[in-house]
C-alpha positions as a Markdown table, in Angstrom:
| # | Residue | x | y | z |
|---|---|---|---|---|
| 1 | Met | 0.0 | 0.4 | 0.2 |
| 2 | Ser | 2.6 | 2.3 | 0.6 |
| 3 | Arg | 4.3 | 2.0 | -2.6 |
| 4 | Arg | 0.6 | 2.9 | -4.0 |
| 5 | Glu | 0.5 | 6.1 | -2.1 |
| 6 | Gln | 4.4 | 6.9 | -3.1 |
| 7 | Val | 3.5 | 7.3 | -6.7 |
| 8 | Val | 0.1 | 9.0 | -6.2 |
| 9 | Tyr | 1.6 | 11.3 | -4.0 |
| 10 | Met | 4.2 | 12.0 | -6.2 |
| 11 | Ala | 2.0 | 12.2 | -9.8 |
| 12 | Ala | -0.7 | 14.4 | -7.7 |
| 13 | Ala | 2.5 | 16.5 | -6.9 |
| 14 | Trp | 3.1 | 17.0 | -10.5 |
| 15 | Cys | -0.1 | 17.5 | -12.0 |
| 16 | Leu | -1.5 | 19.9 | -9.1 |
| 17 | Ser | 2.1 | 22.6 | -10.2 |
| 18 | Tyr | 2.5 | 24.7 | -12.8 |
| 19 | Pro | 2.6 | 23.2 | -16.3 |
| 20 | Asp | 6.2 | 23.4 | -17.9 |
| 21 | Glu | 8.3 | 21.0 | -20.6 |
| 22 | Asp | 9.6 | 19.3 | -17.3 |
| 23 | Leu | 5.7 | 18.1 | -16.6 |
| 24 | Leu | 5.0 | 17.3 | -20.0 |
| 25 | Asp | 7.9 | 15.3 | -20.2 |
| 26 | Lys | 7.0 | 13.6 | -17.1 |
| 27 | Val | 3.7 | 12.0 | -18.7 |
| 28 | Pro | 5.1 | 9.0 | -19.8 |
| 29 | Leu | 6.5 | 7.9 | -16.3 |
| 30 | Met | 3.3 | 9.3 | -14.5 |
| 31 | Arg | 1.3 | 6.9 | -16.9 |
| 32 | Ala | 3.7 | 3.9 | -16.3 |
| 33 | Ala | 4.1 | 4.3 | -12.1 |
| 34 | Leu | 0.1 | 4.7 | -11.9 |
| 35 | Ala | -0.4 | 1.5 | -14.1 |
| 36 | Glu | 1.3 | -0.9 | -11.6 |
| 37 | Phe | -1.3 | -0.1 | -9.6 |
| 38 | His | -5.3 | -1.2 | -10.8 |
| 39 | Gly | -7.7 | 1.7 | -11.1 |
| 40 | Ala | -4.9 | 4.3 | -9.9 |
| 41 | Gly | -4.1 | 6.3 | -13.2 |
| 42 | Glu | -8.3 | 6.8 | -13.4 |
| 43 | Ala | -8.7 | 9.7 | -11.2 |
| 44 | Phe | -5.5 | 11.2 | -13.5 |
| 45 | Ala | -6.9 | 10.1 | -16.8 |
| 46 | Glu | -8.4 | 13.7 | -17.3 |
| 47 | Val | -5.1 | 15.5 | -16.7 |
| 48 | Leu | -2.7 | 13.6 | -18.1 |
| 49 | Glu | -4.9 | 13.7 | -21.3 |
| 50 | Val | -4.6 | 17.4 | -21.3 |
| 51 | Leu | -1.1 | 17.9 | -20.5 |
| 52 | Glu | -0.6 | 15.3 | -23.4 |
| 53 | Ser | -3.1 | 16.9 | -26.1 |
| 54 | Arg | -3.3 | 20.8 | -25.6 |
| 55 | Pro | -0.5 | 23.4 | -26.3 |
| 56 | Leu | 1.3 | 24.0 | -23.5 |
| 57 | Met | 0.8 | 28.0 | -23.5 |
| 58 | Glu | -3.1 | 26.5 | -23.1 |
| 59 | Ile | -2.3 | 24.9 | -20.6 |
| 60 | Gln | -0.4 | 27.5 | -18.8 |
| 61 | Ala | -2.9 | 30.0 | -19.2 |
| 62 | His | -5.8 | 28.0 | -17.9 |
| 63 | Tyr | -3.6 | 26.3 | -14.9 |
| 64 | Val | -2.7 | 30.6 | -13.9 |
| 65 | Arg | -6.5 | 31.5 | -14.6 |
| 66 | Glu | -7.8 | 28.4 | -12.0 |
| 67 | Phe | -5.1 | 28.4 | -9.4 |
| 68 | Asp | -2.9 | 31.5 | -9.3 |
| 69 | Leu | -5.3 | 34.1 | -10.3 |
| 70 | Gly | -8.3 | 33.5 | -7.8 |
| 71 | Lys | -9.1 | 32.1 | -4.2 |
| 72 | Arg | -11.4 | 29.3 | -5.2 |
| 73 | His | -9.1 | 26.7 | -5.7 |
| 74 | Ala | -6.1 | 27.3 | -3.5 |
| 75 | Leu | -3.1 | 25.1 | -3.3 |
| 76 | His | -2.3 | 26.6 | 0.5 |
| 77 | Leu | -3.8 | 23.9 | 2.7 |
| 78 | Ser | -3.7 | 26.4 | 5.6 |
| 79 | Tyr | -5.9 | 29.0 | 4.0 |
| 80 | Trp | -9.0 | 26.6 | 3.7 |
| 81 | Thr | -8.5 | 26.2 | 7.5 |
| 82 | Asp | -7.3 | 30.1 | 8.6 |
| 83 | Gly | -7.0 | 32.3 | 5.9 |
| 84 | Asp | -5.1 | 35.7 | 7.0 |
| 85 | Thr | -5.6 | 35.2 | 10.9 |
| 86 | Arg | -2.7 | 35.5 | 13.2 |
| 87 | Arg | -2.7 | 32.1 | 14.1 |
| 88 | Arg | -1.9 | 30.8 | 10.7 |
| 89 | Gly | 1.7 | 31.9 | 11.2 |
| 90 | Glu | 1.7 | 29.1 | 13.9 |
| 91 | Val | 0.6 | 27.0 | 11.5 |
| 92 | Leu | 3.2 | 27.4 | 9.0 |
| 93 | Gly | 6.0 | 27.5 | 11.2 |
| 94 | Asn | 4.8 | 24.1 | 12.3 |
| 95 | Phe | 5.0 | 22.5 | 8.5 |
| 96 | Lys | 8.3 | 23.7 | 8.4 |
| 97 | Gln | 9.4 | 22.2 | 11.4 |
| 98 | Thr | 8.5 | 18.8 | 10.5 |
| 99 | Tyr | 10.0 | 19.7 | 7.4 |
| 100 | Arg | 13.6 | 20.3 | 10.2 |
| 101 | Gln | 12.5 | 16.6 | 11.6 |
| 102 | Ser | 13.3 | 14.7 | 8.3 |
| 103 | Asp | 17.0 | 13.9 | 7.8 |
| 104 | Ile | 16.5 | 15.6 | 4.3 |
| 105 | Leu | 16.9 | 18.6 | 3.7 |
| 106 | Val | 13.5 | 19.7 | 1.9 |
| 107 | Asp | 13.9 | 22.8 | -0.5 |
| 108 | Thr | 10.5 | 24.5 | -0.4 |
| 109 | His | 11.5 | 26.6 | -4.1 |
| 110 | Gly | 10.6 | 30.0 | -3.0 |
| 111 | Glu | 7.0 | 28.5 | -1.7 |
| 112 | Leu | 5.1 | 28.5 | 1.6 |
| 113 | Pro | 5.7 | 25.4 | 3.5 |
| 114 | Asp | 1.5 | 24.3 | 3.3 |
| 115 | Tyr | 1.7 | 24.2 | -0.6 |
| 116 | Leu | -0.1 | 21.3 | -1.6 |
| 117 | Pro | 2.2 | 19.7 | -4.7 |
| 118 | Met | 4.9 | 20.2 | -1.9 |
| 119 | Val | 3.4 | 18.4 | 0.9 |
| 120 | Leu | 2.8 | 15.9 | -1.7 |
| 121 | Glu | 6.2 | 15.2 | -2.5 |
| 122 | Tyr | 7.2 | 15.4 | 0.7 |
| 123 | Ala | 5.5 | 12.6 | 1.4 |
| 124 | Ala | 6.4 | 10.5 | -1.7 |
| 125 | Leu | 10.2 | 11.2 | -1.2 |
| 126 | Val | 11.0 | 11.9 | 1.9 |
| 127 | Asp | 8.7 | 10.6 | 4.9 |
| 128 | Leu | 5.0 | 9.2 | 4.0 |
| 129 | Ala | 4.3 | 8.9 | 7.2 |
| 130 | Ala | 5.0 | 12.9 | 8.3 |
| 131 | Gly | 3.2 | 13.9 | 5.1 |
| 132 | Arg | 0.6 | 11.6 | 5.8 |
| 133 | Gly | 0.2 | 13.2 | 8.9 |
| 134 | Leu | -0.1 | 16.4 | 7.4 |
| 135 | Leu | -2.5 | 15.6 | 4.8 |
| 136 | Gly | -4.9 | 14.2 | 7.6 |
| 137 | Arg | -4.5 | 17.3 | 9.8 |
| 138 | Phe | -5.5 | 19.2 | 7.1 |
| 139 | Arg | -8.1 | 17.0 | 5.2 |
| 140 | Ala | -11.0 | 19.7 | 5.7 |
| 141 | Ser | -8.6 | 22.2 | 3.2 |
| 142 | Leu | -7.9 | 18.8 | 0.7 |
| 143 | Glu | -12.0 | 18.3 | 0.7 |
| 144 | Met | -12.8 | 22.1 | 0.7 |
| 145 | Leu | -9.9 | 22.6 | -2.3 |
| 146 | Arg | -11.9 | 19.4 | -4.4 |
| 147 | Phe | -15.6 | 20.4 | -3.7 |
| 148 | Gly | -14.2 | 23.8 | -4.9 |
| 149 | Leu | -13.1 | 21.3 | -8.0 |
| 150 | Leu | -16.2 | 20.1 | -8.3 |
| 151 | Arg | -18.3 | 23.0 | -8.5 |
| 152 | Asp | -16.1 | 24.5 | -11.6 |
| 153 | Lys | -16.0 | 21.1 | -13.0 |
| 154 | Leu | -12.0 | 20.7 | -13.5 |
| 155 | Pro | -10.7 | 17.2 | -13.7 |
| 156 | His | -8.5 | 17.9 | -10.8 |
| 157 | Ala | -11.1 | 17.1 | -8.6 |
| 158 | Ser | -10.7 | 13.4 | -9.1 |
| 159 | Ile | -7.3 | 14.1 | -8.1 |
| 160 | Leu | -8.4 | 15.3 | -5.0 |
| 161 | Gln | -10.4 | 12.7 | -4.8 |
| 162 | Ala | -7.3 | 9.9 | -5.1 |
| 163 | Ile | -5.3 | 11.9 | -2.5 |
| 164 | Cys | -8.2 | 11.8 | 0.1 |
| 165 | Ala | -8.9 | 8.0 | -0.8 |
| 166 | Thr | -5.4 | 7.3 | 1.3 |
| 167 | Leu | -6.3 | 9.0 | 4.1 |
| 168 | Pro | -9.0 | 7.2 | 7.2 |
| 169 | Gly | -12.5 | 7.7 | 6.9 |
| 170 | Lys | -15.0 | 8.6 | 3.9 |
| 171 | Ser | -14.8 | 12.2 | 2.2 |
| 172 | Pro | -18.1 | 14.1 | 3.9 |
| 173 | Ala | -21.0 | 14.2 | 1.3 |
| 174 | Asp | -21.0 | 18.0 | 1.0 |
| 175 | Glu | -19.2 | 21.4 | 2.3 |
| 176 | Gln | -21.5 | 21.8 | 5.3 |
| 177 | Ala | -20.2 | 18.6 | 6.5 |
| 178 | Val | -16.3 | 19.6 | 5.8 |
| 179 | Met | -17.1 | 22.6 | 7.5 |
| 180 | Arg | -18.2 | 20.4 | 10.7 |
| 181 | Met | -14.9 | 18.1 | 10.6 |
| 182 | Ala | -12.6 | 20.9 | 10.7 |
| 183 | Gly | -14.7 | 21.4 | 13.9 |
| 184 | Tyr | -14.7 | 25.3 | 13.2 |
| 185 | Gly | -16.2 | 27.7 | 10.5 |
| 186 | Pro | -14.6 | 30.4 | 8.3 |
| 187 | Pro | -11.7 | 32.3 | 10.4 |
| 188 | Thr | -13.0 | 36.0 | 11.1 |
| 189 | Glu | -9.9 | 37.2 | 13.1 |
| 190 | Ala | -8.4 | 39.4 | 10.3 |
| 191 | Val | -5.5 | 40.4 | 10.4 |
| 192 | Gly | -5.5 | 44.1 | 8.5 |
| 193 | Leu | -6.7 | 41.8 | 5.8 |
| 194 | Asp | -10.2 | 40.2 | 5.0 |
| 195 | Pro | -9.8 | 36.8 | 6.3 |
| 196 | Tyr | -10.2 | 35.3 | 2.4 |
| 197 | Asp | -7.1 | 37.7 | 1.2 |
| 198 | Pro | -4.5 | 35.8 | -1.1 |
| 199 | Arg | -2.1 | 37.6 | 0.2 |
| 200 | Leu | -0.4 | 35.3 | 2.8 |
| 201 | Leu | 1.1 | 35.7 | 5.9 |
| 202 | Pro | 5.0 | 35.4 | 6.6 |
| 203 | Val | 6.1 | 32.0 | 8.5 |
| 204 | Lys | 7.6 | 33.4 | 11.9 |
| 205 | Gly | 11.1 | 32.7 | 11.9 |
| 206 | Ala | 11.6 | 32.6 | 8.2 |
């Protein structure tokens, strides 16, 4: 099971990252690796088909529009639970502390440490148990992102479902159930910003 999870996490990390030539070159590798496990490739099929069949500039423009310019599909896990509240700095610091506890230096590539593709890559390549722990603690964020992708009919929703399927318990039936899972509603303690403003707090000690 652990090998399957590693492959799913790594493929998901790549498919949720900004598409470039290097990503396109990885498509055959992803197909081959996912094919080793029955049914694993189904969740990725539509995204991989897009990567293989559409012009790169078109794919990049679509990615920026859906994942970078808006906040409907935010890929930073603590955004969904903490927004821009004071507690978010501590949450991001906890991500960095988890990375520091591994024996391998984790390069954040300038991203905040709760960036989902980075967490997935960490789980796949560095520490599966610790990475799954992070994903599990932010299961509500994953589910909210999944619902947002479903609502906008983006094929990445099935990839989020595949990630959630590696974690204990069934996915909630609706977004209200996700909020109950998280144990609290949307954050309201703003730091001079709207709670859902896309600007993010710096990590303490960064």
